[in-house]
Structure formats: C-alpha cells, structure tokens
Backbone as ProteinMPNN parsed JSONL, in Angstrom:
{"seq_chain_A": "LRFSLRRTLRHVRSLDADRPWPPQDTGSVVALAATPRPEPFTAALRAAGWQVAREVTFRDHHRYIEADLGRLASEVASGGAVGVLTTEKDAERLLPWRPFPVRIPAVPLEVAIEPAEAFRSWLLDRIREAHA", "coords_chain_A": {"N_chain_A": [[0.831, -1.199, 0.0], [0.369, 2.262, -0.66], [0.649, 5.454, 0.739], [-0.284, 8.893, 0.969], [0.45, 12.278, 1.931], [-1.774, 14.889, 2.513], [-1.773, 18.277, 2.456], [-3.393, 21.073, 3.752], [-4.059, 24.448, 3.817], [-5.582, 26.358, 6.311], [-8.025, 28.837, 7.375], [-6.795, 32.122, 7.93], [-5.564, 33.06, 11.098], [-5.827, 35.617, 13.256], [-3.364, 37.123, 15.344], [-3.154, 39.342, 16.845], [-5.368, 41.382, 18.255], [-5.691, 44.091, 17.786], [-4.863, 44.44, 15.24], [-6.472, 43.442, 12.77], [-6.693, 40.955, 10.183], [-6.552, 41.729, 6.752], [-8.668, 40.986, 3.846], [-7.698, 38.227, 1.683], [-7.185, 39.018, -0.96], [-6.056, 41.533, -0.95], [-3.414, 42.201, -1.298], [0.175, 41.57, -1.391], [2.206, 39.319, 0.661], [4.502, 38.664, 3.396], [6.248, 35.758, 3.936], [6.836, 33.88, 6.79], [8.877, 31.591, 8.409], [10.261, 29.413, 10.741], [11.539, 26.765, 10.471], [12.79, 23.414, 9.822], [12.601, 22.953, 7.097], [11.59, 25.419, 5.329], [10.541, 25.876, 2.812], [8.267, 24.269, 1.921], [6.145, 25.512, 3.323], [6.03, 28.116, 2.245], [5.545, 27.424, -0.413], [3.036, 26.229, -0.117], [1.522, 28.448, 0.648], [1.632, 29.951, -1.717], [0.38, 28.127, -3.464], [-2.15, 28.218, -2.421], [-2.989, 30.608, -3.298], [-1.882, 32.96, -2.336], [0.075, 35.884, -2.747], [3.365, 35.953, -2.478], [5.61, 38.183, -1.427], [8.048, 38.382, -0.151], [10.337, 36.239, 1.609], [11.033, 35.201, 4.853], [13.224, 33.492, 6.797], [14.224, 31.442, 9.53], [16.382, 29.473, 11.612], [15.289, 26.26, 12.799], [13.27, 26.191, 15.727], [13.795, 28.778, 16.49], [14.333, 31.485, 18.685], [12.563, 34.259, 19.03], [13.497, 37.695, 18.91], [13.426, 41.21, 19.744], [14.662, 42.596, 17.639], [14.123, 40.938, 15.476], [11.439, 41.431, 14.966], [11.607, 44.031, 14.081], [13.0, 43.568, 11.722], [11.053, 42.103, 10.33], [9.078, 44.067, 10.024], [10.468, 45.828, 8.355], [10.781, 44.197, 6.089], [8.117, 43.882, 5.313], [7.46, 46.548, 4.669], [9.371, 47.14, 2.606], [8.704, 45.234, 0.745], [6.197, 45.958, 0.029], [4.053, 44.741, 1.234], [1.023, 43.495, 2.861], [1.297, 42.404, 5.301], [2.578, 39.817, 7.488], [2.613, 36.332, 7.068], [2.555, 33.439, 9.007], [3.606, 30.257, 10.422], [1.719, 28.116, 12.66], [3.303, 27.179, 14.728], [5.426, 29.052, 14.818], [3.908, 31.263, 15.392], [3.13, 30.88, 18.054], [5.568, 31.257, 19.327], [5.963, 33.907, 18.827], [4.0, 35.289, 20.194], [4.596, 36.504, 22.819], [5.625, 38.952, 22.039], [3.676, 40.724, 21.336], [2.057, 43.951, 21.325], [2.367, 43.682, 17.784], [4.535, 45.237, 15.33], [3.58, 45.108, 12.775], [0.974, 43.482, 10.869], [0.597, 40.139, 11.856], [-0.556, 37.238, 11.335], [-1.389, 33.745, 11.955], [-1.276, 30.844, 9.877], [-3.059, 28.122, 9.939], [-2.199, 24.699, 9.4], [-3.539, 21.876, 8.021], [-3.134, 18.438, 8.084], [-3.536, 15.454, 6.363], [-3.689, 11.932, 5.968], [-3.838, 9.994, 3.11], [-5.117, 7.236, 1.223], [-7.511, 7.719, 3.705], [-9.12, 5.805, 5.193], [-7.986, 3.355, 4.441], [-5.42, 3.748, 5.451], [-5.995, 3.912, 8.179], [-6.936, 1.306, 8.708], [-4.619, -0.166, 8.049], [-2.807, 0.841, 9.977], [-4.071, 0.083, 12.409], [-3.921, -2.678, 12.107], [-1.112, -3.02, 12.245], [-0.674, -2.214, 14.888], [-2.127, -4.162, 16.287], [-0.604, -6.408, 15.56], [1.806, -5.76, 16.825], [1.097, -5.963, 19.48], [0.567, -8.622, 19.743]], "CA_chain_A": [[0.0, 0.0, 0.0], [1.048, 3.554, -0.666], [-0.133, 6.538, 1.328], [0.25, 10.227, 0.706], [0.016, 13.338, 2.836], [-2.455, 16.029, 1.903], [-1.642, 19.466, 3.305], [-4.375, 22.089, 3.406], [-4.002, 25.635, 4.669], [-6.876, 26.79, 6.833], [-8.221, 30.283, 7.408], [-5.85, 32.932, 8.697], [-5.962, 33.317, 12.488], [-5.159, 36.822, 13.724], [-2.704, 36.989, 16.637], [-3.175, 40.64, 17.509], [-6.725, 41.899, 18.078], [-5.637, 45.462, 17.297], [-4.474, 44.416, 13.826], [-7.179, 42.37, 12.062], [-6.11, 40.621, 8.888], [-7.425, 42.099, 5.62], [-8.966, 39.867, 2.942], [-6.553, 37.68, 0.963], [-6.917, 39.655, -2.245], [-5.679, 42.927, -0.779], [-2.018, 42.459, -1.615], [1.173, 40.537, -1.156], [2.539, 39.014, 2.052], [5.814, 38.147, 3.733], [6.122, 34.426, 4.533], [7.782, 33.694, 7.886], [8.931, 30.226, 8.919], [11.483, 28.952, 11.409], [11.385, 25.318, 10.423], [13.927, 22.803, 9.117], [12.378, 23.126, 5.658], [10.55, 26.444, 5.175], [10.03, 25.949, 1.44], [6.891, 23.78, 1.759], [5.185, 26.493, 3.831], [5.907, 29.164, 1.233], [4.894, 26.815, -1.578], [1.613, 26.05, 0.221], [0.895, 29.771, 0.573], [1.469, 30.289, -3.143], [-0.622, 27.217, -4.035], [-3.463, 28.647, -1.921], [-3.346, 31.869, -3.935], [-1.229, 34.122, -1.742], [1.205, 36.467, -3.474], [4.453, 36.064, -1.509], [6.566, 39.203, -1.866], [9.335, 38.099, 0.485], [10.391, 35.095, 2.522], [11.955, 35.363, 5.98], [13.388, 32.187, 7.433], [15.161, 31.29, 10.635], [16.618, 28.077, 11.959], [14.236, 25.614, 13.577], [13.208, 26.525, 17.151], [14.336, 30.121, 16.693], [13.736, 32.306, 19.744], [12.441, 35.596, 18.473], [13.913, 38.854, 19.706], [12.838, 42.453, 19.247], [15.257, 42.931, 16.342], [13.437, 40.146, 14.447], [10.199, 42.133, 14.624], [12.028, 45.157, 13.256], [13.304, 43.033, 10.391], [9.788, 41.767, 9.673], [8.45, 45.335, 9.634], [11.217, 46.319, 7.198], [10.453, 43.342, 4.945], [6.752, 44.236, 4.899], [7.513, 47.855, 4.016], [10.129, 47.108, 1.356], [8.015, 44.351, -0.195], [4.858, 46.463, -0.242], [3.13, 43.697, 1.687], [0.008, 43.877, 3.845], [1.684, 41.838, 6.587], [3.373, 38.587, 7.551], [1.891, 35.092, 7.364], [3.485, 32.511, 9.629], [3.106, 28.964, 10.861], [1.183, 28.122, 14.027], [4.437, 26.988, 15.631], [6.098, 30.336, 14.991], [2.963, 32.181, 16.022], [3.228, 30.695, 19.506], [6.834, 31.848, 19.781], [5.88, 35.361, 18.644], [2.969, 35.885, 21.049], [5.075, 37.422, 23.866], [6.068, 40.231, 21.472], [2.535, 41.586, 21.0], [1.518, 44.157, 19.98], [3.353, 43.62, 16.716], [4.619, 46.461, 14.53], [2.845, 44.84, 11.536], [0.042, 42.353, 11.011], [1.233, 38.814, 11.814], [-1.441, 36.128, 11.702], [-0.947, 32.374, 11.69], [-2.04, 30.089, 8.891], [-3.061, 26.722, 10.367], [-1.99, 23.677, 8.385], [-4.192, 20.601, 8.305], [-2.46, 17.355, 7.382], [-4.323, 14.222, 6.347], [-3.091, 10.816, 5.25], [-4.811, 9.458, 2.164], [-6.53, 7.177, 1.574], [-7.636, 7.733, 5.17], [-9.642, 4.556, 5.761], [-6.979, 2.312, 4.22], [-4.337, 3.991, 6.404], [-6.501, 3.552, 9.509], [-6.925, -0.16, 8.787], [-3.217, -0.59, 8.054], [-2.223, 1.2, 11.272], [-4.657, -0.785, 13.434], [-3.328, -4.006, 11.921], [0.266, -2.973, 12.772], [-0.772, -2.14, 16.354], [-2.525, -5.5, 16.755], [0.568, -7.28, 15.41], [2.805, -5.41, 17.84], [0.62, -6.424, 20.783], [0.361, -10.088, 19.707]], "C_chain_A": [[0.868, 1.253, 0.0], [0.097, 4.592, -0.11], [0.511, 7.862, 0.962], [-0.29, 11.199, 1.75], [-0.644, 14.442, 2.036], [-2.364, 17.173, 2.893], [-2.625, 20.517, 2.816], [-4.225, 23.258, 4.372], [-5.418, 26.016, 5.075], [-6.941, 28.313, 6.845], [-7.215, 30.962, 8.338], [-6.419, 33.211, 10.084], [-5.154, 34.5, 13.002], [-4.57, 36.614, 15.112], [-2.802, 38.253, 17.47], [-4.526, 41.296, 17.236], [-6.741, 43.321, 17.519], [-5.262, 45.548, 15.817], [-5.186, 43.265, 13.114], [-6.568, 42.164, 10.675], [-7.063, 41.03, 7.777], [-7.716, 40.885, 4.752], [-7.735, 39.474, 2.127], [-6.214, 38.474, -0.296], [-6.465, 41.104, -2.136], [-4.212, 43.208, -1.074], [-1.11, 41.305, -1.282], [1.484, 40.4, 0.331], [4.017, 38.65, 2.171], [5.578, 36.805, 4.412], [7.218, 34.261, 5.58], [7.712, 32.258, 8.384], [10.294, 29.953, 9.536], [11.338, 27.443, 11.571], [12.587, 24.725, 9.69], [13.835, 22.979, 7.602], [11.257, 24.137, 5.445], [9.896, 26.474, 3.796], [8.614, 25.4, 1.282], [5.828, 24.761, 2.267], [4.951, 27.585, 2.788], [5.203, 28.631, -0.008], [3.398, 26.624, -1.327], [0.871, 27.384, 0.177], [0.622, 30.139, -0.884], [0.382, 29.421, -3.786], [-2.036, 27.609, -3.599], [-3.863, 30.016, -2.468], [-2.712, 33.113, -3.339], [-0.086, 34.589, -2.64], [2.296, 36.724, -2.44], [5.505, 37.025, -2.062], [7.969, 38.898, -1.358], [9.192, 36.858, 1.356], [11.415, 35.417, 3.608], [12.018, 34.016, 6.676], [14.424, 32.278, 8.546], [15.367, 29.803, 10.852], [15.464, 27.556, 12.806], [14.383, 25.973, 15.058], [13.815, 27.888, 17.461], [13.59, 30.833, 17.829], [13.742, 33.745, 19.259], [12.883, 36.654, 19.465], [13.326, 40.096, 19.055], [13.38, 42.83, 17.868], [14.586, 42.153, 15.205], [12.15, 40.838, 14.012], [10.499, 43.359, 13.777], [12.336, 44.714, 11.839], [12.028, 42.708, 9.64], [9.078, 43.029, 9.194], [9.14, 45.915, 8.399], [10.886, 45.519, 5.941], [9.06, 43.642, 4.411], [6.774, 45.547, 4.121], [8.219, 47.788, 2.661], [9.473, 46.211, 0.312], [6.635, 44.844, -0.574], [3.778, 45.497, 0.188], [2.122, 44.235, 2.696], [0.343, 43.336, 5.226], [2.47, 40.559, 6.398], [2.428, 37.417, 7.795], [2.905, 34.105, 7.903], [2.801, 31.207, 10.01], [2.526, 29.08, 12.269], [2.308, 27.975, 15.05], [5.153, 28.312, 15.886], [5.185, 31.362, 15.652], [3.052, 32.083, 17.545], [4.491, 31.343, 20.062], [6.826, 33.375, 19.676], [4.921, 36.039, 19.628], [3.497, 36.823, 22.136], [5.466, 38.809, 23.35], [4.906, 41.123, 21.036], [2.541, 42.834, 21.848], [2.641, 44.222, 18.944], [3.403, 44.934, 15.947], [3.893, 46.344, 13.191], [1.871, 43.698, 11.807], [0.805, 41.036, 10.881], [0.228, 37.764, 12.267], [-0.794, 34.778, 11.397], [-1.853, 31.755, 10.63], [-1.986, 28.626, 9.313], [-2.926, 25.773, 9.184], [-2.66, 22.396, 8.85], [-3.505, 19.536, 7.454], [-3.325, 16.106, 7.495], [-3.574, 13.174, 5.54], [-4.172, 10.205, 4.37], [-4.282, 8.193, 1.507], [-6.703, 6.922, 3.079], [-8.088, 6.388, 5.745], [-8.648, 3.413, 5.588], [-5.816, 2.493, 5.192], [-4.761, 3.587, 7.809], [-6.458, 2.043, 9.699], [-5.501, -0.692, 8.885], [-2.581, -0.339, 9.418], [-2.77, 0.311, 12.388], [-4.12, -2.208, 13.328], [-1.91, -4.042, 12.492], [0.265, -2.937, 14.305], [-1.154, -3.492, 16.923], [-1.355, -6.464, 16.659], [1.613, -7.008, 16.492], [2.404, -5.895, 19.224], [0.425, -7.934, 20.855], [1.546, -10.839, 20.257]], "O_chain_A": [[1.951, 1.285, 0.584], [-1.09, 4.617, -0.435], [1.708, 7.932, 0.682], [-1.335, 10.973, 2.361], [-0.127, 14.875, 1.006], [-2.82, 17.059, 4.031], [-2.69, 20.817, 1.624], [-4.259, 23.081, 5.59], [-6.336, 25.991, 4.256], [-6.022, 28.988, 6.381], [-6.848, 30.432, 9.386], [-7.593, 33.552, 10.233], [-3.938, 34.401, 13.167], [-5.204, 35.995, 15.967], [-2.557, 38.225, 18.676], [-4.797, 41.719, 16.112], [-7.698, 43.714, 16.852], [-5.34, 46.62, 15.217], [-4.578, 42.222, 12.874], [-6.005, 43.084, 10.083], [-8.252, 40.719, 7.838], [-7.067, 39.851, 4.91], [-6.839, 40.29, 1.91], [-5.04, 38.58, -0.65], [-6.487, 41.832, -3.129], [-3.812, 44.371, -1.094], [-1.557, 40.211, -0.937], [1.09, 41.233, 1.148], [4.687, 38.367, 1.178], [4.797, 36.717, 5.359], [8.395, 34.477, 5.29], [6.642, 31.763, 8.738], [11.335, 30.223, 8.938], [11.057, 26.93, 12.655], [13.321, 25.446, 9.015], [14.845, 23.133, 6.917], [10.089, 23.754, 5.385], [8.814, 27.038, 3.635], [7.814, 26.008, 0.571], [4.734, 24.834, 1.706], [3.809, 27.932, 2.486], [4.359, 29.314, -0.587], [2.586, 26.835, -2.228], [-0.272, 27.447, -0.276], [-0.472, 30.581, -1.235], [-0.438, 29.918, -4.558], [-3.003, 27.362, -4.32], [-4.936, 30.529, -2.149], [-2.986, 34.221, -3.801], [0.631, 33.774, -3.221], [2.159, 37.623, -1.611], [6.197, 36.72, -3.033], [8.956, 39.131, -2.056], [8.097, 36.481, 1.775], [12.528, 35.853, 3.313], [10.997, 33.468, 7.092], [15.359, 33.078, 8.5], [14.613, 28.977, 10.337], [14.754, 28.328, 13.45], [15.498, 26.048, 15.575], [14.294, 28.121, 18.571], [12.363, 30.778, 17.909], [14.795, 34.362, 19.101], [12.681, 36.536, 20.674], [12.794, 40.035, 17.947], [12.636, 43.329, 17.024], [14.493, 42.659, 14.086], [11.808, 40.833, 12.829], [9.742, 43.692, 12.865], [11.983, 45.391, 10.874], [11.918, 42.998, 8.449], [8.539, 43.059, 8.088], [8.477, 46.434, 7.501], [10.729, 46.086, 4.86], [8.844, 43.655, 3.199], [6.181, 45.649, 3.047], [7.714, 48.324, 1.674], [9.672, 46.413, -0.886], [5.963, 44.23, -1.403], [2.71, 45.437, -0.422], [2.33, 45.284, 3.306], [-0.254, 43.755, 6.217], [2.96, 40.256, 5.31], [1.537, 37.506, 8.64], [3.986, 33.943, 7.337], [1.58, 31.078, 9.928], [2.814, 30.039, 12.985], [2.261, 28.583, 16.12], [5.449, 28.654, 17.031], [5.651, 32.231, 16.39], [3.05, 33.101, 18.236], [4.471, 31.914, 21.152], [7.594, 34.052, 20.36], [5.029, 37.242, 19.864], [2.887, 37.868, 22.362], [5.621, 39.74, 24.14], [5.129, 42.169, 20.428], [2.99, 42.79, 22.994], [3.721, 44.751, 19.208], [2.416, 45.669, 15.917], [3.619, 47.353, 12.542], [1.94, 43.037, 12.843], [1.56, 40.835, 9.93], [0.164, 37.434, 13.452], [0.205, 34.689, 10.683], [-3.029, 32.098, 10.508], [-0.983, 27.952, 9.077], [-3.471, 26.018, 8.107], [-2.38, 21.895, 9.939], [-3.319, 19.716, 6.25], [-3.785, 15.749, 8.579], [-2.91, 13.489, 4.553], [-5.282, 9.934, 4.828], [-3.08, 8.1, 1.259], [-6.097, 6.006, 3.635], [-7.483, 5.892, 6.695], [-8.486, 2.591, 6.49], [-5.28, 1.511, 5.704], [-3.98, 2.989, 8.548], [-5.997, 1.557, 10.731], [-5.21, -1.563, 9.705], [-1.893, -1.209, 9.954], [-2.004, -0.165, 13.226], [-3.892, -2.867, 14.343], [-1.546, -5.01, 13.159], [1.113, -3.562, 14.942], [-0.583, -3.933, 17.921], [-1.131, -7.257, 17.574], [2.23, -7.938, 17.01], [3.263, -6.203, 20.05], [0.144, -8.467, 21.929], [1.534, -12.069, 20.298]]}, "name": "protein", "num_of_chains": 1, "seq": "LRFSLRRTLRHVRSLDADRPWPPQDTGSVVALAATPRPEPFTAALRAAGWQVAREVTFRDHHRYIEADLGRLASEVASGGAVGVLTTEKDAERLLPWRPFPVRIPAVPLEVAIEPAEAFRSWLLDRIREAHA"}
C-alpha cells in the first residue's frame, strides 16, 4: 500500500486583536517560517493563492527577539506587503512580542493521510501485530 500526505491551509488566524487581517486579495505578504524546511510552507501559501513578496526564514526553534520584529516590519515595508503570514508553531513563539509592529497572523496547516480509511486499517493491523 502507498499513502500520501495532503496538506491544506486553513483560514488565517489573527494573533493581535488590534491588527485584524485584511482579505486575501488585498495584496502581497511576507512568509515567515522557522522550520527545518521552510520551502513547503511558502509553496503552500502560493498554491493557496497568496502572493508572496518576500520570505523570511530562521533556523528551527528560533527564539524571536525584538530585532526580528524590526526586520519583519522592514520586509513588509520594502516588499509592499500587507503583513506577515506565519506557521502556528512560529505564532506561539511570537505571542510574547505583542503588539506587533505589523500584522502577523498564523495560517493553520491541516495534514491528512490518504486514503484515510486504508491507512486507519493498516495502522490498526500494525498495532494489533505489535501487541500479539
């Protein structure tokens, strides 16, 4: 059997109540990811219709500092973007820095294994075998 992962971006979740996120068609964005492989996040944004003006990446588990927020604000301004879109993981690490100098919402990622029912059966069979 072969399984595949389906990644689907969900609706933008604002992190700063004072800076609501404008509709998707209002302009370009800066993609922010501190993951081992940031390219899939940016590719998913583009595939979902976002115009990515700039990409800002950091090493995995990056601890954000005030200077990082300044850099993000500069990237937004120089890219003519409406704000920054980031992963849920990075959003959690950014929360202590609110209020942000620019809009920074999270874009939740839903991951599903397909075909789902075949994977469920396969996994349950492996678990039963391991307990036998």
